[in-house]
Coordinates of C-alpha atoms and ligand atoms in Angstrom, one line a residue:
M243 CA 99.4 127.5 203.1
A244 CA 102.6 128.1 201.3
V245 CA 104.3 128.1 198.2
K246 CA 107.7 126.0 198.5
E247 CA 110.9 126.2 196.7
V248 CA 111.3 123.3 194.3
L249 CA 114.7 121.4 194.5
R250 CA 116.5 121.3 191.3
M251 CA 118.0 118.3 189.7
G252 CA 121.5 117.9 191.5
H253 CA 120.0 118.1 194.9
P254 CA 120.7 114.5 196.6
L255 CA 117.0 114.4 198.3
L256 CA 115.6 114.1 194.7
L257 CA 117.9 111.0 194.4
Q258 CA 116.2 109.2 197.6
V259 CA 113.9 106.5 197.4
A260 CA 111.0 108.3 199.7
E261 CA 109.2 106.7 202.9
P262 CA 105.7 105.3 202.5
V263 CA 103.0 107.6 204.2
A264 CA 102.1 105.6 207.7
E265 CA 99.5 107.8 209.0
F266 CA 96.9 109.7 207.5
N267 CA 94.5 112.7 208.7
T268 CA 97.5 114.2 210.3
S269 CA 98.3 118.2 210.5
A270 CA 101.4 117.5 208.9
L271 CA 100.0 115.3 206.0
D272 CA 97.4 118.0 205.2
A273 CA 100.1 120.7 205.4
L274 CA 102.3 119.1 202.9
I275 CA 99.7 118.3 200.3
A276 CA 98.1 122.3 200.5
D277 CA 101.6 123.4 200.1
M278 CA 102.1 121.1 197.2
F279 CA 98.9 122.3 195.1
D280 CA 99.9 126.0 196.0
T281 CA 103.3 125.3 194.7
M282 CA 102.0 123.2 191.6
A283 CA 99.8 126.1 190.8
V284 CA 102.3 128.9 190.8
R285 CA 104.7 127.0 188.8
N286 CA 102.2 125.7 186.3
G287 CA 103.0 122.3 187.1
A288 CA 101.0 119.4 185.9
G289 CA 101.9 117.3 188.7
L290 CA 104.5 117.3 191.7
A291 CA 105.7 114.7 194.2
A292 CA 106.6 115.7 197.7
P293 CA 110.5 114.9 197.2
Q294 CA 110.5 118.2 195.1
I295 CA 109.5 120.4 197.8
G296 CA 112.2 118.5 200.0
V297 CA 109.7 116.1 201.9
S298 CA 111.0 112.4 201.3
R299 CA 107.5 110.6 201.2
R300 CA 105.6 108.9 198.7
V301 CA 102.9 111.6 198.0
V302 CA 102.3 113.0 194.5
I303 CA 99.5 115.1 193.2
F304 CA 98.6 116.0 189.5
G305 CA 95.9 117.5 187.5
V306 CA 95.3 119.4 184.7
E307 CA 92.8 121.6 182.9
H308 CA 94.5 124.0 180.6
N309 CA 98.5 124.1 181.1
P310 CA 100.1 126.7 179.4
R311 CA 103.5 124.5 179.8
Y312 CA 101.2 121.5 177.8
P313 CA 98.7 123.5 175.7
E314 CA 98.1 120.1 173.7
A315 CA 97.6 118.0 176.7
E316 CA 94.1 116.2 177.2
P317 CA 92.6 117.0 181.0
V318 CA 93.9 115.1 183.8
P319 CA 91.6 114.8 187.0
T320 CA 92.9 116.6 190.1
T321 CA 94.3 113.6 192.4
V322 CA 96.2 113.5 195.4
L323 CA 98.1 109.6 195.4
I324 CA 99.7 108.5 198.1
N325 CA 101.9 105.0 198.5
P326 CA 101.1 104.4 194.8
V327 CA 101.4 101.2 192.8
I328 CA 101.7 101.1 189.1
E329 CA 101.2 98.4 186.8
V330 CA 101.8 98.6 183.0
I331 CA 98.6 97.5 181.0
G332 CA 99.6 96.3 177.3
D333 CA 102.8 96.4 175.5
E334 CA 102.3 99.7 173.8
D335 CA 104.3 102.8 174.4
D336 CA 104.8 106.2 173.3
E337 CA 107.2 109.3 173.4
M338 CA 106.6 112.8 174.4
W339 CA 108.6 115.9 175.3
E340 CA 108.6 116.1 178.9
G341 CA 109.5 118.8 181.5
C342 CA 110.0 118.9 185.1
L343 CA 110.0 121.6 187.6
S344 CA 113.0 120.5 189.0
V345 CA 114.9 120.6 185.8
P346 CA 113.3 124.3 184.7
G347 CA 113.6 125.3 181.0
M348 CA 114.5 122.1 179.6
R349 CA 112.4 119.4 177.8
G350 CA 113.4 115.9 176.7
L351 CA 112.0 113.0 174.6
V352 CA 111.1 110.2 177.0
R353 CA 109.3 106.9 175.9
R354 CA 106.9 105.5 178.4
P355 CA 104.1 102.7 178.5
T356 CA 100.8 104.2 177.3
C357 CA 98.4 102.6 179.5
V358 CA 98.9 102.0 183.4
R359 CA 96.5 100.6 186.4
Y360 CA 97.7 102.8 189.3
S361 CA 96.3 102.4 192.8
G362 CA 97.1 104.1 196.3
F363 CA 95.4 106.1 198.8
D364 CA 93.8 109.5 198.9
Q365 CA 94.5 112.6 201.2
H366 CA 92.2 110.6 203.8
G367 CA 93.5 107.2 203.6
Q368 CA 90.6 105.7 201.1
R369 CA 92.1 103.2 198.9
F370 CA 91.6 103.7 195.0
E371 CA 92.5 102.4 191.6
R372 CA 92.2 103.7 188.3
E373 CA 93.2 102.9 184.5
A374 CA 94.7 105.9 182.8
H375 CA 96.3 106.2 179.2
G376 CA 97.8 108.9 177.3
F377 CA 98.9 112.1 179.0
H378 CA 97.2 111.1 182.3
A379 CA 99.5 107.9 182.4
R380 CA 102.3 109.8 181.5
V381 CA 102.0 112.3 184.4
V382 CA 101.6 109.7 187.1
Q383 CA 104.4 107.7 185.8
H384 CA 106.6 111.0 185.8
E385 CA 105.4 111.8 189.3
C386 CA 105.7 108.6 190.7
D387 CA 109.4 108.0 189.2
H388 CA 110.3 111.0 191.6
L389 CA 109.4 108.7 194.5
D390 CA 112.3 106.4 193.4
G391 CA 114.8 109.1 192.9
I392 CA 114.3 109.1 188.9
L393 CA 114.1 112.0 187.1
Y394 CA 113.1 112.2 183.4
P395 CA 116.4 112.9 182.0
Y396 CA 117.3 109.5 183.1
R397 CA 114.8 107.8 180.9
I398 CA 116.1 109.7 177.5
E399 CA 117.1 107.2 175.2
D400 CA 118.9 109.6 172.9
L401 CA 120.4 112.4 174.7
R402 CA 120.6 114.6 171.6
L403 CA 116.7 114.8 172.3
F404 CA 117.2 116.8 175.4
G405 CA 117.5 120.7 175.2
F406 CA 116.3 124.1 176.3
E407 CA 112.2 124.3 176.2
D408 CA 112.4 127.2 173.6
E409 CA 114.5 125.8 171.3
V410 CA 113.4 122.1 171.4
L411 CA 109.5 123.4 170.9
K412 CA 110.6 125.7 168.1
A413 CA 112.4 122.8 166.3
V414 CA 109.6 120.6 167.0
A415 CA 107.0 123.1 165.5
D416 CA 109.0 123.5 162.3
Ligands
NI635 NI1 109.1 116.1 187.8

């Protein structure tokens, strides 16, 4: 398939609420998912949402084995998640320096719930449900935000904790 251009913050499509997928096992859906995996791999993404490659549909992918952009992150299973629903479990939350392929070169400190239950459909229209915590839960929430037109900078509580990746990571390490 193909590595696609990743739209950057400021592109109006990233602000749209994406449409649900109505039909599974179509060549269009299969091609979209293949393009998303190719694009995520080339950019070392932990996840990607369809609107980021210009397709306003409720499709996200994610997965981490070892990711140079997030060297400390625990593994996340490689997943296709379509028409997702997220439910927060408990009242714990935590903070992490998030990045996004649509906001290249930047990081921001974002607070999110630590544990979630998510459900949706896989590539073949099979419904599934999982519980996730930590980095896995964070990636799911970040990617699903894209489907509602939300980019992580909108969730930063203190904009002083938003900056260029190399500066931020150097400051955190000091
Ligand atoms: Ni993102």
